[in-house]
Every structure is written in C-alpha cells, then in structure tokens.
Amino acid sequence: MSRQGARNILGAILIACAATSCTSDEPAGRAPFTAIVTAPAPSVPSGVPDLGAPEEVARGIDVPWGLAFLPDGTALVAERDSGRILRVAPGREPELFAELPGVVARGEGGLLGLAVAPDYDRTRYVYAYFTAEDDNRIVRFRPGEPVEVIFDGIAKAGNHNGGRIAFGPDGMLYVGTGDAGRSGLSQDAASPNGKILRITPDGAPAPGNPTPGSPVYSLGHRNVQGLAWDGSGALYAAEFGQDRVDEINLIEPGRNYGWPEVEGSGGANSGFTDPLLTWSTSEASPSGIAIAGNTLYVAALRGERLWTATVSNGSATNPRDVLRDSYGRLRTVTVAPDGALWLTTSNTDGRGDLRDGDDHILRFPAR
C-alpha cells in the first residue's frame, strides 16, 4: 500500500550542470553524447507537425524514457538505466541536468516518466517516476537539491512497471501504473498497481477523486505508459495488452477497464469500459502518446511505427500508421511548446535491433 505525502529525503544531492556540457563528466566506458548541430526549423505552435521533415536533435542517448519540457523550451530526457536526466535542445550538445540516487534499473524498471511542475517558474520542481530497491515511487526535486519522495509503495517487477506521469489541465499529477506481473492487483482498489492515479503536487490523494482519500482515478489496467489530454480536457491512455490487443482508452473517473477479466473489447456487458481503439500487439505495444490539435500520436515499441488517430470530445477514429520501420522501436512522443513533435527511439533497451547512432531524439516542426 502506498504512503501518500511521504517526505523521505534521500541523502544524495543531485548533480546539476545546466551551463556545462556533460561530455567531460562521462563515466569511464560510456560513449559521449552527440548532438546534431544544426539550426532547428521554425515551428508554429498552432501548426501541424510535419512528419516528412525530421530533424535529429541528439543521438547516443542511453535508453531514453521520460521526456518533458521546461518553460524555456528545452527538453528534459530520462535515461532509464543510468538514472540521469539530460537537458536537450536543438543545436546543442546534451547536458547533465540531474542524476537521481536510488534508481534500480532491472528489466523494464529504472528511471521512467518525467513531469515539470506547471508552476516551475516559481517552484522549480521536476517530478520523476522510478524503480527503487523495493518499489516504484514518485519523487520531486529542484536542481541541485535533495530528492523528496512524495508517493511510494507501487509494487515493482521485471516488467509491467507503468511509469508515465503528467500534469493534467486541473493541475493534478496523473500516474500510469502497471500490475507488476500480478494481475489481481488491477482489480484491488486498495492497491496503486494497475491503475491511473490522480494526486496533488505534494503526493496526496487529489480532491474530487472517485473515492475520497484514495489516489485511484481508474482501475482495471494492465500496464499504462501513455497519458494525454485533448482540447476538451478528455484524458486518453495507452495500455499494453497481453496476447491479443493493445488499447487506447478514454479515461473517466471511477471506471473499470477490465484487466485481467477482459483484454480489449467485450467487457461492457459485465460493467467494464471498452477501449476506443485496439491493435494487435505485433502492430503496436504502445508507450507514450501525445495530442496536437485533433490528432493523437502513439509511439509503438514492438510495432516500430507511429500511430495517428483523430480525436474529438472523447472519441478516437481513423487510425493509421506512419514512419513504419523508419527508426525502430519508438518509446515517447511529446508536443513541444513551439508545436513541434518530439520522438524518442528505444533500440538500446535490450529488445531492439541497434541502428547507427541509437538511441535518437527526433523533432518534427509544426507548419
């Protein structure tokens, strides 16, 4: 059971070096970062990402996972296995922003999702979800200061750790968790596993949750790794299936999405909520998702492609795949403040076929 609002301060201090290149700080045996030093193409915040105009922002990143933007437009990128957070911008070499203590990277676990506080200009808080020695947990920190645990006790495993975190339009922090290979946890309302959680920036159960005093927003999930909102405020989530189908779900408070009783559609008559879209697991294995305008973008790992769909007021239609087999496994897709679409590959995670320069961070300007 999680302990909301915990203030367990870890003793190690973060390493922040926003003004210096990290190449000189590289540990022995690790290849240096590489930036593609070109001037980025202009991007229009209200435009449509041009998927035919890719720009390589950086290469040589070690299993990139979470990606979030600071108010100045630079990106923070989490390296799953190293526990490092890099600051990345087009035309600049990646810099070490922080290195989190206590990250235990085994299997699919490690340093996973990142989120930047909506009031970062005032609070300077960055949030991270990571696998520790005994659990998965959420921390927040200011560069150069100790790490503060705000939510812990999320069961860990070699897989199904979830890990995506994002601030919603309401200013609350939403958390996608996995069932940690114990499917019964998804239907256990007392467990944070197999859920989408909604908590305050301090880690407490958010006001207005379906059950007062509980962080659970929705349940019956297998492994949630994608969260995004459309212009109407509707929340969508990507979820890994087991044998047959992966899902995009419209998330509504208190709803039960069926796992492990149901995989894919077919649970509505039993009180479960059916997905909006499904794909075979070989076509997708979706991780990060993003929405720009009325288009949903879904990064596919096993499917090695980017899926798109049209979203409007809680619906998702007209799915099609793009960039098939162009970059290998795709982990995270995010919309930058300037409207550009950023995409990370995941070929160094032990399951991909390595390509020259992996792993990459790509940018598609909006026109």
PDB file of N, CA, C and O in Angstrom, residues 127-176:
ATOM      1  N   TYR A 127       9.403  16.389 -11.484  1.00  0.00           N
ATOM      2  CA  TYR A 127       8.896  15.146 -10.912  1.00  0.00           C
ATOM      3  C   TYR A 127       9.409  13.968 -11.736  1.00  0.00           C
ATOM      4  O   TYR A 127       9.545  14.066 -12.964  1.00  0.00           O
ATOM      5  N   ALA A 128       9.671  12.864 -11.063  1.00  0.00           N
ATOM      6  CA  ALA A 128      10.153  11.661 -11.744  1.00  0.00           C
ATOM      7  C   ALA A 128       9.536  10.423 -11.110  1.00  0.00           C
ATOM      8  O   ALA A 128       9.283  10.375  -9.893  1.00  0.00           O
ATOM      9  N   TYR A 129       9.287   9.425 -11.938  1.00  0.00           N
ATOM     10  CA  TYR A 129       8.798   8.109 -11.511  1.00  0.00           C
ATOM     11  C   TYR A 129       9.939   7.136 -11.762  1.00  0.00           C
ATOM     12  O   TYR A 129      10.464   7.074 -12.878  1.00  0.00           O
ATOM     13  N   PHE A 130      10.333   6.392 -10.709  1.00  0.00           N
ATOM     14  CA  PHE A 130      11.409   5.436 -10.946  1.00  0.00           C
ATOM     15  C   PHE A 130      11.271   4.199 -10.079  1.00  0.00           C
ATOM     16  O   PHE A 130      10.561   4.188  -9.067  1.00  0.00           O
ATOM     17  N   THR A 131      11.968   3.165 -10.509  1.00  0.00           N
ATOM     18  CA  THR A 131      12.040   1.908  -9.778  1.00  0.00           C
ATOM     19  C   THR A 131      13.184   1.987  -8.789  1.00  0.00           C
ATOM     20  O   THR A 131      14.335   2.243  -9.166  1.00  0.00           O
ATOM     21  N   ALA A 132      12.869   1.772  -7.505  1.00  0.00           N
ATOM     22  CA  ALA A 132      13.871   1.769  -6.447  1.00  0.00           C
ATOM     23  C   ALA A 132      14.132   0.326  -6.010  1.00  0.00           C
ATOM     24  O   ALA A 132      13.700  -0.626  -6.667  1.00  0.00           O
ATOM     25  N   GLU A 133      14.824   0.148  -4.903  1.00  0.00           N
ATOM     26  CA  GLU A 133      15.186  -1.188  -4.454  1.00  0.00           C
ATOM     27  C   GLU A 133      13.963  -2.037  -4.115  1.00  0.00           C
ATOM     28  O   GLU A 133      13.927  -3.235  -4.411  1.00  0.00           O
ATOM     29  N   ASP A 134      12.946  -1.415  -3.524  1.00  0.00           N
ATOM     30  CA  ASP A 134      11.801  -2.187  -3.040  1.00  0.00           C
ATOM     31  C   ASP A 134      10.484  -1.870  -3.716  1.00  0.00           C
ATOM     32  O   ASP A 134       9.491  -2.572  -3.486  1.00  0.00           O
ATOM     33  N   ASP A 135      10.426  -0.813  -4.528  1.00  0.00           N
ATOM     34  CA  ASP A 135       9.144  -0.394  -5.084  1.00  0.00           C
ATOM     35  C   ASP A 135       9.363   0.545  -6.261  1.00  0.00           C
ATOM     36  O   ASP A 135      10.490   0.904  -6.597  1.00  0.00           O
ATOM     37  N   ASN A 136       8.258   0.946  -6.880  1.00  0.00           N
ATOM     38  CA  ASN A 136       8.248   2.090  -7.774  1.00  0.00           C
ATOM     39  C   ASN A 136       7.754   3.288  -6.969  1.00  0.00           C
ATOM     40  O   ASN A 136       6.869   3.149  -6.107  1.00  0.00           O
ATOM     41  N   ARG A 137       8.301   4.467  -7.276  1.00  0.00           N
ATOM     42  CA  ARG A 137       7.955   5.637  -6.484  1.00  0.00           C
ATOM     43  C   ARG A 137       8.016   6.901  -7.322  1.00  0.00           C
ATOM     44  O   ARG A 137       8.583   6.907  -8.436  1.00  0.00           O
ATOM     45  N   ILE A 138       7.430   7.945  -6.787  1.00  0.00           N
ATOM     46  CA  ILE A 138       7.439   9.255  -7.438  1.00  0.00           C
ATOM     47  C   ILE A 138       8.174  10.218  -6.527  1.00  0.00           C
ATOM     48  O   ILE A 138       7.918  10.272  -5.323  1.00  0.00           O
ATOM     49  N   VAL A 139       9.099  10.964  -7.115  1.00  0.00           N
ATOM     50  CA  VAL A 139       9.865  11.950  -6.362  1.00  0.00           C
ATOM     51  C   VAL A 139       9.746  13.302  -7.047  1.00  0.00           C
ATOM     52  O   VAL A 139       9.344  13.399  -8.213  1.00  0.00           O
ATOM     53  N   ARG A 140      10.080  14.323  -6.296  1.00  0.00           N
ATOM     54  CA  ARG A 140      10.235  15.636  -6.903  1.00  0.00           C
ATOM     55  C   ARG A 140      11.524  16.246  -6.373  1.00  0.00           C
ATOM     56  O   ARG A 140      12.022  15.889  -5.306  1.00  0.00           O
ATOM     57  N   PHE A 141      12.067  17.175  -7.140  1.00  0.00           N
ATOM     58  CA  PHE A 141      13.332  17.791  -6.750  1.00  0.00           C
ATOM     59  C   PHE A 141      13.480  19.121  -7.449  1.00  0.00           C
ATOM     60  O   PHE A 141      12.829  19.404  -8.461  1.00  0.00           O
ATOM     61  N   ARG A 142      14.334  19.930  -6.864  1.00  0.00           N
ATOM     62  CA  ARG A 142      14.818  21.141  -7.512  1.00  0.00           C
ATOM     63  C   ARG A 142      16.274  20.894  -7.892  1.00  0.00           C
ATOM     64  O   ARG A 142      17.008  20.249  -7.140  1.00  0.00           O
ATOM     65  N   PRO A 143      16.712  21.375  -9.043  1.00  0.00           N
ATOM     66  CA  PRO A 143      18.104  21.138  -9.437  1.00  0.00           C
ATOM     67  C   PRO A 143      19.077  21.549  -8.341  1.00  0.00           C
ATOM     68  O   PRO A 143      18.992  22.638  -7.786  1.00  0.00           O
ATOM     69  N   GLY A 144      19.983  20.629  -8.004  1.00  0.00           N
ATOM     70  CA  GLY A 144      20.995  20.905  -7.015  1.00  0.00           C
ATOM     71  C   GLY A 144      20.567  20.661  -5.591  1.00  0.00           C
ATOM     72  O   GLY A 144      21.356  20.883  -4.662  1.00  0.00           O
ATOM     73  N   GLU A 145      19.322  20.187  -5.370  1.00  0.00           N
ATOM     74  CA  GLU A 145      18.824  19.948  -4.015  1.00  0.00           C
ATOM     75  C   GLU A 145      18.486  18.471  -3.824  1.00  0.00           C
ATOM     76  O   GLU A 145      18.386  17.722  -4.806  1.00  0.00           O
ATOM     77  N   PRO A 146      18.297  18.031  -2.558  1.00  0.00           N
ATOM     78  CA  PRO A 146      17.951  16.628  -2.319  1.00  0.00           C
ATOM     79  C   PRO A 146      16.619  16.253  -2.938  1.00  0.00           C
ATOM     80  O   PRO A 146      15.761  17.100  -3.197  1.00  0.00           O
ATOM     81  N   VAL A 147      16.454  14.957  -3.145  1.00  0.00           N
ATOM     82  CA  VAL A 147      15.219  14.411  -3.722  1.00  0.00           C
ATOM     83  C   VAL A 147      14.205  14.161  -2.611  1.00  0.00           C
ATOM     84  O   VAL A 147      14.546  13.688  -1.530  1.00  0.00           O
ATOM     85  N   GLU A 148      12.941  14.471  -2.894  1.00  0.00           N
ATOM     86  CA  GLU A 148      11.859  14.273  -1.944  1.00  0.00           C
ATOM     87  C   GLU A 148      10.887  13.218  -2.486  1.00  0.00           C
ATOM     88  O   GLU A 148      10.353  13.367  -3.591  1.00  0.00           O
ATOM     89  N   VAL A 149      10.678  12.151  -1.744  1.00  0.00           N
ATOM     90  CA  VAL A 149       9.718  11.127  -2.143  1.00  0.00           C
ATOM     91  C   VAL A 149       8.317  11.612  -1.784  1.00  0.00           C
ATOM     92  O   VAL A 149       8.040  11.916  -0.624  1.00  0.00           O
ATOM     93  N   ILE A 150       7.429  11.686  -2.773  1.00  0.00           N
ATOM     94  CA  ILE A 150       6.064  12.134  -2.486  1.00  0.00           C
ATOM     95  C   ILE A 150       5.051  10.997  -2.555  1.00  0.00           C
ATOM     96  O   ILE A 150       3.944  11.122  -2.037  1.00  0.00           O
ATOM     97  N   PHE A 151       5.404   9.868  -3.198  1.00  0.00           N
ATOM     98  CA  PHE A 151       4.481   8.728  -3.285  1.00  0.00           C
ATOM     99  C   PHE A 151       5.313   7.479  -3.517  1.00  0.00           C
ATOM    100  O   PHE A 151       6.123   7.433  -4.441  1.00  0.00           O
ATOM    101  N   ASP A 152       5.116   6.474  -2.667  1.00  0.00           N
ATOM    102  CA  ASP A 152       5.874   5.245  -2.834  1.00  0.00           C
ATOM    103  C   ASP A 152       4.952   4.052  -2.607  1.00  0.00           C
ATOM    104  O   ASP A 152       3.740   4.192  -2.493  1.00  0.00           O
ATOM    105  N   GLY A 153       5.541   2.859  -2.594  1.00  0.00           N
ATOM    106  CA  GLY A 153       4.762   1.658  -2.356  1.00  0.00           C
ATOM    107  C   GLY A 153       4.061   1.091  -3.569  1.00  0.00           C
ATOM    108  O   GLY A 153       3.189   0.239  -3.431  1.00  0.00           O
ATOM    109  N   ILE A 154       4.425   1.525  -4.779  1.00  0.00           N
ATOM    110  CA  ILE A 154       3.883   0.933  -6.006  1.00  0.00           C
ATOM    111  C   ILE A 154       4.717  -0.312  -6.307  1.00  0.00           C
ATOM    112  O   ILE A 154       5.933  -0.214  -6.501  1.00  0.00           O
ATOM    113  N   ALA A 155       4.084  -1.480  -6.306  1.00  0.00           N
ATOM    114  CA  ALA A 155       4.824  -2.728  -6.473  1.00  0.00           C
ATOM    115  C   ALA A 155       5.639  -2.712  -7.765  1.00  0.00           C
ATOM    116  O   ALA A 155       5.189  -2.218  -8.803  1.00  0.00           O
ATOM    117  N   LYS A 156       6.849  -3.277  -7.700  1.00  0.00           N
ATOM    118  CA  LYS A 156       7.752  -3.342  -8.844  1.00  0.00           C
ATOM    119  C   LYS A 156       7.893  -4.776  -9.321  1.00  0.00           C
ATOM    120  O   LYS A 156       7.554  -5.726  -8.607  1.00  0.00           O
ATOM    121  N   ALA A 157       8.413  -4.930 -10.531  1.00  0.00           N
ATOM    122  CA  ALA A 157       8.699  -6.247 -11.091  1.00  0.00           C
ATOM    123  C   ALA A 157       9.662  -6.052 -12.246  1.00  0.00           C
ATOM    124  O   ALA A 157      10.055  -4.924 -12.568  1.00  0.00           O
ATOM    125  N   GLY A 158      10.044  -7.155 -12.885  1.00  0.00           N
ATOM    126  CA  GLY A 158      10.900  -7.052 -14.055  1.00  0.00           C
ATOM    127  C   GLY A 158      10.194  -6.416 -15.232  1.00  0.00           C
ATOM    128  O   GLY A 158      10.831  -5.908 -16.146  1.00  0.00           O
ATOM    129  N   ASN A 159       8.862  -6.437 -15.206  1.00  0.00           N
ATOM    130  CA  ASN A 159       8.080  -5.779 -16.246  1.00  0.00           C
ATOM    131  C   ASN A 159       6.782  -5.245 -15.645  1.00  0.00           C
ATOM    132  O   ASN A 159       6.513  -5.405 -14.455  1.00  0.00           O
ATOM    133  N   HIS A 160       5.988  -4.581 -16.469  1.00  0.00           N
ATOM    134  CA  HIS A 160       4.694  -4.018 -16.063  1.00  0.00           C
ATOM    135  C   HIS A 160       4.844  -3.031 -14.912  1.00  0.00           C
ATOM    136  O   HIS A 160       4.085  -3.055 -13.933  1.00  0.00           O
ATOM    137  N   ASN A 161       5.804  -2.116 -15.039  1.00  0.00           N
ATOM    138  CA  ASN A 161       6.008  -1.094 -14.012  1.00  0.00           C
ATOM    139  C   ASN A 161       5.274   0.204 -14.315  1.00  0.00           C
ATOM    140  O   ASN A 161       5.356   1.142 -13.512  1.00  0.00           O
ATOM    141  N   GLY A 162       4.555   0.280 -15.450  1.00  0.00           N
ATOM    142  CA  GLY A 162       3.927   1.552 -15.797  1.00  0.00           C
ATOM    143  C   GLY A 162       4.984   2.624 -15.925  1.00  0.00           C
ATOM    144  O   GLY A 162       6.028   2.433 -16.542  1.00  0.00           O
ATOM    145  N   GLY A 163       4.716   3.807 -15.332  1.00  0.00           N
ATOM    146  CA  GLY A 163       5.768   4.804 -15.243  1.00  0.00           C
ATOM    147  C   GLY A 163       5.497   6.159 -15.838  1.00  0.00           C
ATOM    148  O   GLY A 163       6.254   7.096 -15.587  1.00  0.00           O
ATOM    149  N   ARG A 164       4.421   6.334 -16.602  1.00  0.00           N
ATOM    150  CA  ARG A 164       4.186   7.648 -17.199  1.00  0.00           C
ATOM    151  C   ARG A 164       3.508   8.563 -16.181  1.00  0.00           C
ATOM    152  O   ARG A 164       2.565   8.164 -15.501  1.00  0.00           O
ATOM    153  N   ILE A 165       3.994   9.797 -16.072  1.00  0.00           N
ATOM    154  CA  ILE A 165       3.375  10.800 -15.225  1.00  0.00           C
ATOM    155  C   ILE A 165       3.173  12.071 -16.037  1.00  0.00           C
ATOM    156  O   ILE A 165       3.964  12.391 -16.930  1.00  0.00           O
ATOM    157  N   ALA A 166       2.091  12.803 -15.726  1.00  0.00           N
ATOM    158  CA  ALA A 166       1.797  14.036 -16.455  1.00  0.00           C
ATOM    159  C   ALA A 166       0.847  14.882 -15.629  1.00  0.00           C
ATOM    160  O   ALA A 166      -0.072  14.355 -14.982  1.00  0.00           O
ATOM    161  N   PHE A 167       1.057  16.185 -15.666  1.00  0.00           N
ATOM    162  CA  PHE A 167       0.118  17.095 -15.023  1.00  0.00           C
ATOM    163  C   PHE A 167      -1.063  17.341 -15.951  1.00  0.00           C
ATOM    164  O   PHE A 167      -0.889  17.603 -17.147  1.00  0.00           O
ATOM    165  N   GLY A 168      -2.271  17.233 -15.400  1.00  0.00           N
ATOM    166  CA  GLY A 168      -3.468  17.456 -16.172  1.00  0.00           C
ATOM    167  C   GLY A 168      -3.857  18.924 -16.209  1.00  0.00           C
ATOM    168  O   GLY A 168      -3.251  19.771 -15.537  1.00  0.00           O
ATOM    169  N   PRO A 169      -4.888  19.251 -16.987  1.00  0.00           N
ATOM    170  CA  PRO A 169      -5.368  20.629 -17.056  1.00  0.00           C
ATOM    171  C   PRO A 169      -5.819  21.167 -15.706  1.00  0.00           C
ATOM    172  O   PRO A 169      -5.869  22.390 -15.512  1.00  0.00           O
ATOM    173  N   ASP A 170      -6.142  20.267 -14.764  1.00  0.00           N
ATOM    174  CA  ASP A 170      -6.585  20.673 -13.436  1.00  0.00           C
ATOM    175  C   ASP A 170      -5.443  20.901 -12.463  1.00  0.00           C
ATOM    176  O   ASP A 170      -5.664  21.187 -11.281  1.00  0.00           O
ATOM    177  N   GLY A 171      -4.198  20.756 -12.921  1.00  0.00           N
ATOM    178  CA  GLY A 171      -3.047  20.965 -12.064  1.00  0.00           C
ATOM    179  C   GLY A 171      -2.695  19.784 -11.188  1.00  0.00           C
ATOM    180  O   GLY A 171      -1.745  19.858 -10.398  1.00  0.00           O
ATOM    181  N   MET A 172      -3.435  18.681 -11.319  1.00  0.00           N
ATOM    182  CA  MET A 172      -3.132  17.478 -10.558  1.00  0.00           C
ATOM    183  C   MET A 172      -2.170  16.583 -11.343  1.00  0.00           C
ATOM    184  O   MET A 172      -2.118  16.649 -12.576  1.00  0.00           O
ATOM    185  N   LEU A 173      -1.433  15.725 -10.619  1.00  0.00           N
ATOM    186  CA  LEU A 173      -0.479  14.817 -11.253  1.00  0.00           C
ATOM    187  C   LEU A 173      -1.147  13.465 -11.484  1.00  0.00           C
ATOM    188  O   LEU A 173      -1.637  12.834 -10.539  1.00  0.00           O
ATOM    189  N   TYR A 174      -1.174  13.032 -12.740  1.00  0.00           N
ATOM    190  CA  TYR A 174      -1.747  11.747 -13.127  1.00  0.00           C
ATOM    191  C   TYR A 174      -0.608  10.754 -13.335  1.00  0.00           C
ATOM    192  O   TYR A 174       0.440  11.093 -13.891  1.00  0.00           O
ATOM    193  N   VAL A 175      -0.838   9.512 -12.895  1.00  0.00           N
ATOM    194  CA  VAL A 175       0.211   8.499 -12.858  1.00  0.00           C
ATOM    195  C   VAL A 175      -0.318   7.203 -13.468  1.00  0.00           C
ATOM    196  O   VAL A 175      -1.349   6.679 -13.034  1.00  0.00           O
ATOM    197  N   GLY A 176       0.368   6.679 -14.468  1.00  0.00           N
ATOM    198  CA  GLY A 176       0.019   5.379 -15.034  1.00  0.00           C
ATOM    199  C   GLY A 176       0.881   4.302 -14.401  1.00  0.00           C
ATOM    200  O   GLY A 176       2.109   4.374 -14.442  1.00  0.00           O
TER     201      GLY A 176
END
